Amino acid sequence: MSRTATYHTTVRWTGEHWGHLAMGNGPEMPFAPPPDAQGHANVFTPEDAFVAAANTCVMLMFIWATERFKLKLLSYECRTEGTKLIKLDRTEIFTRLQFRPVIRVAAGDESPAVVEARVRRALASAQKYSLVANSVKSEIVVEPEIVVDVR
């Protein structure tokens, strides 16, 4: 039987090209468009939110997968870049999300090659089960750097 869950945010215009965002889970912050869209620097933007949503969701699913695959995760850091296409009619779409995770795991008693293969399977599972990654039209590219610590 399928289930549903509902999440909400509230936005409020605060003048000029500024808004205030209140998330259902509690955090609140100002936001604006980015400088390339008549906005401001150094402020949260919808574009940041889109890329961050995908990046955070994939990371949390990767953490889940490392537990299921019995990996000894030492560190995870991922830079994700969203590429936005601005068409001639000024419509825009994100065409690509490129994830570059740097992952360190301990080998334990296993061979590094076996552990790296499990890390790659965990990454594939993270992408497969990521709600946000599965909800976007953009091409998803994952280019990991995997370090297996044999100490």
PDB file of C-alpha atoms in Angstrom:
ATOM      1  CA  MET A   1       0.000   0.000   0.000  1.00  0.00           C
ATOM      2  CA  SER A   2       1.373   3.409  -0.970  1.00  0.00           C
ATOM      3  CA  ARG A   3       1.749   6.220   1.526  1.00  0.00           C
ATOM      4  CA  THR A   4       2.059   9.949   1.162  1.00  0.00           C
ATOM      5  CA  ALA A   5       3.904  12.631   3.102  1.00  0.00           C
ATOM      6  CA  THR A   6       3.427  16.363   2.747  1.00  0.00           C
ATOM      7  CA  TYR A   7       6.033  19.081   3.194  1.00  0.00           C
ATOM      8  CA  HIS A   8       5.507  22.800   3.038  1.00  0.00           C
ATOM      9  CA  THR A   9       7.264  26.116   2.820  1.00  0.00           C
ATOM     10  CA  THR A  10       5.944  29.655   3.001  1.00  0.00           C
ATOM     11  CA  VAL A  11       7.422  32.554   1.075  1.00  0.00           C
ATOM     12  CA  ARG A  12       6.678  36.233   1.576  1.00  0.00           C
ATOM     13  CA  TRP A  13       7.712  39.155  -0.601  1.00  0.00           C
ATOM     14  CA  THR A  14       9.653  41.722   1.440  1.00  0.00           C
ATOM     15  CA  GLY A  15      10.237  44.375  -1.234  1.00  0.00           C
ATOM     16  CA  GLU A  16      12.128  44.877  -4.476  1.00  0.00           C
ATOM     17  CA  HIS A  17      13.627  41.470  -5.432  1.00  0.00           C
ATOM     18  CA  TRP A  18      13.702  40.096  -1.883  1.00  0.00           C
ATOM     19  CA  GLY A  19      11.693  37.425  -0.139  1.00  0.00           C
ATOM     20  CA  HIS A  20      11.567  35.556   3.157  1.00  0.00           C
ATOM     21  CA  LEU A  21      11.385  31.747   3.272  1.00  0.00           C
ATOM     22  CA  ALA A  22       9.969  29.770   6.187  1.00  0.00           C
ATOM     23  CA  MET A  23      10.417  26.012   5.941  1.00  0.00           C
ATOM     24  CA  GLY A  24       7.989  23.601   7.508  1.00  0.00           C
ATOM     25  CA  ASN A  25      10.795  22.016   9.516  1.00  0.00           C
ATOM     26  CA  GLY A  26      11.655  25.331  11.174  1.00  0.00           C
ATOM     27  CA  PRO A  27      14.486  27.230   9.471  1.00  0.00           C
ATOM     28  CA  GLU A  28      13.791  30.668   8.055  1.00  0.00           C
ATOM     29  CA  MET A  29      15.935  32.877   5.835  1.00  0.00           C
ATOM     30  CA  PRO A  30      15.887  35.687   3.303  1.00  0.00           C
ATOM     31  CA  PHE A  31      16.232  34.829  -0.362  1.00  0.00           C
ATOM     32  CA  ALA A  32      16.630  36.621  -3.672  1.00  0.00           C
ATOM     33  CA  PRO A  33      17.405  35.797  -7.263  1.00  0.00           C
ATOM     34  CA  PRO A  34      21.076  35.398  -8.184  1.00  0.00           C
ATOM     35  CA  PRO A  35      22.993  38.337  -9.661  1.00  0.00           C
ATOM     36  CA  ASP A  36      22.498  36.982 -13.221  1.00  0.00           C
ATOM     37  CA  ALA A  37      18.723  37.340 -12.744  1.00  0.00           C
ATOM     38  CA  GLN A  38      18.569  40.892 -11.336  1.00  0.00           C
ATOM     39  CA  GLY A  39      19.319  39.616  -7.847  1.00  0.00           C
ATOM     40  CA  HIS A  40      21.951  39.828  -5.180  1.00  0.00           C
ATOM     41  CA  ALA A  41      25.212  38.148  -4.219  1.00  0.00           C
ATOM     42  CA  ASN A  42      25.776  36.318  -0.933  1.00  0.00           C
ATOM     43  CA  VAL A  43      22.146  35.348  -0.349  1.00  0.00           C
ATOM     44  CA  PHE A  44      20.183  32.109  -0.646  1.00  0.00           C
ATOM     45  CA  THR A  45      18.616  31.701  -4.115  1.00  0.00           C
ATOM     46  CA  PRO A  46      16.087  29.285  -5.636  1.00  0.00           C
ATOM     47  CA  GLU A  47      18.953  27.938  -7.762  1.00  0.00           C
ATOM     48  CA  ASP A  48      20.986  27.254  -4.600  1.00  0.00           C
ATOM     49  CA  ALA A  49      17.953  25.548  -3.083  1.00  0.00           C
ATOM     50  CA  PHE A  50      17.500  23.282  -6.103  1.00  0.00           C
ATOM     51  CA  VAL A  51      21.133  22.146  -6.199  1.00  0.00           C
ATOM     52  CA  ALA A  52      21.306  21.861  -2.393  1.00  0.00           C
ATOM     53  CA  ALA A  53      18.148  19.753  -2.275  1.00  0.00           C
ATOM     54  CA  ALA A  54      19.638  17.218  -4.671  1.00  0.00           C
ATOM     55  CA  ASN A  55      23.062  17.249  -2.989  1.00  0.00           C
ATOM     56  CA  THR A  56      21.729  16.829   0.556  1.00  0.00           C
ATOM     57  CA  CYS A  57      19.253  14.124  -0.444  1.00  0.00           C
ATOM     58  CA  VAL A  58      21.884  12.052  -2.276  1.00  0.00           C
ATOM     59  CA  MET A  59      24.267  12.397   0.694  1.00  0.00           C
ATOM     60  CA  LEU A  60      21.644  11.218   3.189  1.00  0.00           C
ATOM     61  CA  MET A  61      20.766   8.261   0.957  1.00  0.00           C
ATOM     62  CA  PHE A  62      24.470   7.440   0.628  1.00  0.00           C
ATOM     63  CA  ILE A  63      24.793   7.394   4.439  1.00  0.00           C
ATOM     64  CA  TRP A  64      21.805   5.017   4.519  1.00  0.00           C
ATOM     65  CA  ALA A  65      23.414   2.836   1.829  1.00  0.00           C
ATOM     66  CA  THR A  66      26.796   2.680   3.606  1.00  0.00           C
ATOM     67  CA  GLU A  67      25.014   1.274   6.651  1.00  0.00           C
ATOM     68  CA  ARG A  68      23.209  -1.335   4.545  1.00  0.00           C
ATOM     69  CA  PHE A  69      26.420  -2.283   2.694  1.00  0.00           C
ATOM     70  CA  LYS A  70      28.372  -2.451   5.978  1.00  0.00           C
ATOM     71  CA  LEU A  71      30.926   0.152   4.889  1.00  0.00           C
ATOM     72  CA  LYS A  72      33.146   1.904   7.421  1.00  0.00           C
ATOM     73  CA  LEU A  73      32.650   5.484   6.250  1.00  0.00           C
ATOM     74  CA  LEU A  74      35.396   7.855   7.414  1.00  0.00           C
ATOM     75  CA  SER A  75      34.357  10.997   5.531  1.00  0.00           C
ATOM     76  CA  TYR A  76      32.075  12.260   2.795  1.00  0.00           C
ATOM     77  CA  GLU A  77      32.130  15.634   1.091  1.00  0.00           C
ATOM     78  CA  CYS A  78      30.391  16.417  -2.178  1.00  0.00           C
ATOM     79  CA  ARG A  79      30.510  19.463  -4.407  1.00  0.00           C
ATOM     80  CA  THR A  80      27.526  19.504  -6.743  1.00  0.00           C
ATOM     81  CA  GLU A  81      27.261  21.827  -9.702  1.00  0.00           C
ATOM     82  CA  GLY A  82      23.989  22.620 -11.437  1.00  0.00           C
ATOM     83  CA  THR A  83      24.153  23.793 -15.045  1.00  0.00           C
ATOM     84  CA  LYS A  84      21.348  26.148 -16.034  1.00  0.00           C
ATOM     85  CA  LEU A  85      20.419  26.732 -19.676  1.00  0.00           C
ATOM     86  CA  ILE A  86      19.023  30.168 -20.489  1.00  0.00           C
ATOM     87  CA  LYS A  87      17.100  29.931 -23.752  1.00  0.00           C
ATOM     88  CA  LEU A  88      16.603  32.704 -26.300  1.00  0.00           C
ATOM     89  CA  ASP A  89      13.084  33.353 -25.003  1.00  0.00           C
ATOM     90  CA  ARG A  90      14.637  33.778 -21.500  1.00  0.00           C
ATOM     91  CA  THR A  91      13.098  30.577 -20.126  1.00  0.00           C
ATOM     92  CA  GLU A  92      15.525  28.620 -17.984  1.00  0.00           C
ATOM     93  CA  ILE A  93      16.030  24.989 -17.042  1.00  0.00           C
ATOM     94  CA  PHE A  94      18.648  23.048 -15.141  1.00  0.00           C
ATOM     95  CA  THR A  95      20.002  20.583 -17.685  1.00  0.00           C
ATOM     96  CA  ARG A  96      22.631  18.839 -15.567  1.00  0.00           C
ATOM     97  CA  LEU A  97      23.552  18.139 -11.964  1.00  0.00           C
ATOM     98  CA  GLN A  98      27.154  17.003 -11.568  1.00  0.00           C
ATOM     99  CA  PHE A  99      28.041  15.426  -8.224  1.00  0.00           C
ATOM    100  CA  ARG A 100      31.709  15.141  -7.235  1.00  0.00           C
ATOM    101  CA  PRO A 101      31.792  13.280  -3.928  1.00  0.00           C
ATOM    102  CA  VAL A 102      35.073  12.603  -2.155  1.00  0.00           C
ATOM    103  CA  ILE A 103      34.549   9.484  -0.070  1.00  0.00           C
ATOM    104  CA  ARG A 104      36.944   7.905   2.420  1.00  0.00           C
ATOM    105  CA  VAL A 105      36.229   4.439   3.778  1.00  0.00           C
ATOM    106  CA  ALA A 106      38.227   2.005   5.861  1.00  0.00           C
ATOM    107  CA  ALA A 107      39.143  -1.305   4.228  1.00  0.00           C
ATOM    108  CA  GLY A 108      39.192  -3.271   7.457  1.00  0.00           C
ATOM    109  CA  ASP A 109      40.073  -6.888   6.647  1.00  0.00           C
ATOM    110  CA  GLU A 110      38.828  -6.678   3.057  1.00  0.00           C
ATOM    111  CA  SER A 111      40.715  -5.941  -0.127  1.00  0.00           C
ATOM    112  CA  PRO A 112      40.542  -2.305  -1.264  1.00  0.00           C
ATOM    113  CA  ALA A 113      39.075  -3.357  -4.632  1.00  0.00           C
ATOM    114  CA  VAL A 114      36.186  -5.191  -2.958  1.00  0.00           C
ATOM    115  CA  VAL A 115      35.479  -2.227  -0.679  1.00  0.00           C
ATOM    116  CA  GLU A 116      35.608   0.244  -3.580  1.00  0.00           C
ATOM    117  CA  ALA A 117      33.119  -1.880  -5.525  1.00  0.00           C
ATOM    118  CA  ARG A 118      30.739  -1.778  -2.546  1.00  0.00           C
ATOM    119  CA  VAL A 119      31.146   2.003  -2.302  1.00  0.00           C
ATOM    120  CA  ARG A 120      30.190   2.291  -5.975  1.00  0.00           C
ATOM    121  CA  ARG A 121      27.122   0.099  -5.388  1.00  0.00           C
ATOM    122  CA  ALA A 122      26.211   2.272  -2.391  1.00  0.00           C
ATOM    123  CA  LEU A 123      26.496   5.390  -4.584  1.00  0.00           C
ATOM    124  CA  ALA A 124      24.253   3.801  -7.211  1.00  0.00           C
ATOM    125  CA  SER A 125      21.718   2.955  -4.499  1.00  0.00           C
ATOM    126  CA  ALA A 126      21.884   6.501  -3.137  1.00  0.00           C
ATOM    127  CA  GLN A 127      21.060   7.899  -6.560  1.00  0.00           C
ATOM    128  CA  LYS A 128      18.325   5.316  -7.146  1.00  0.00           C
ATOM    129  CA  TYR A 129      16.582   6.020  -3.837  1.00  0.00           C
ATOM    130  CA  SER A 130      17.093   9.796  -3.720  1.00  0.00           C
ATOM    131  CA  LEU A 131      13.651  11.393  -3.765  1.00  0.00           C
ATOM    132  CA  VAL A 132      14.990  14.675  -5.099  1.00  0.00           C
ATOM    133  CA  ALA A 133      17.324  13.212  -7.735  1.00  0.00           C
ATOM    134  CA  ASN A 134      14.445  11.079  -8.992  1.00  0.00           C
ATOM    135  CA  SER A 135      12.141  14.101  -9.128  1.00  0.00           C
ATOM    136  CA  VAL A 136      14.176  16.302 -11.470  1.00  0.00           C
ATOM    137  CA  LYS A 137      14.460  16.301 -15.264  1.00  0.00           C
ATOM    138  CA  SER A 138      18.152  17.225 -15.231  1.00  0.00           C
ATOM    139  CA  GLU A 139      20.843  14.782 -16.291  1.00  0.00           C
ATOM    140  CA  ILE A 140      22.509  13.352 -13.163  1.00  0.00           C
ATOM    141  CA  VAL A 141      26.271  12.733 -13.362  1.00  0.00           C
ATOM    142  CA  VAL A 142      28.241  11.284 -10.431  1.00  0.00           C
ATOM    143  CA  GLU A 143      32.051  11.415 -10.586  1.00  0.00           C
ATOM    144  CA  PRO A 144      33.334  10.098  -7.278  1.00  0.00           C
ATOM    145  CA  GLU A 145      36.805  10.122  -5.820  1.00  0.00           C
ATOM    146  CA  ILE A 146      36.977   7.052  -3.589  1.00  0.00           C
ATOM    147  CA  VAL A 147      39.799   6.593  -1.096  1.00  0.00           C
ATOM    148  CA  VAL A 148      40.028   3.225   0.642  1.00  0.00           C
ATOM    149  CA  ASP A 149      42.105   3.570   3.801  1.00  0.00           C
ATOM    150  CA  VAL A 150      44.050   0.327   4.402  1.00  0.00           C
ATOM    151  CA  ARG A 151      45.356   1.284   7.843  1.00  0.00           C
TER     152      ARG A 151
END
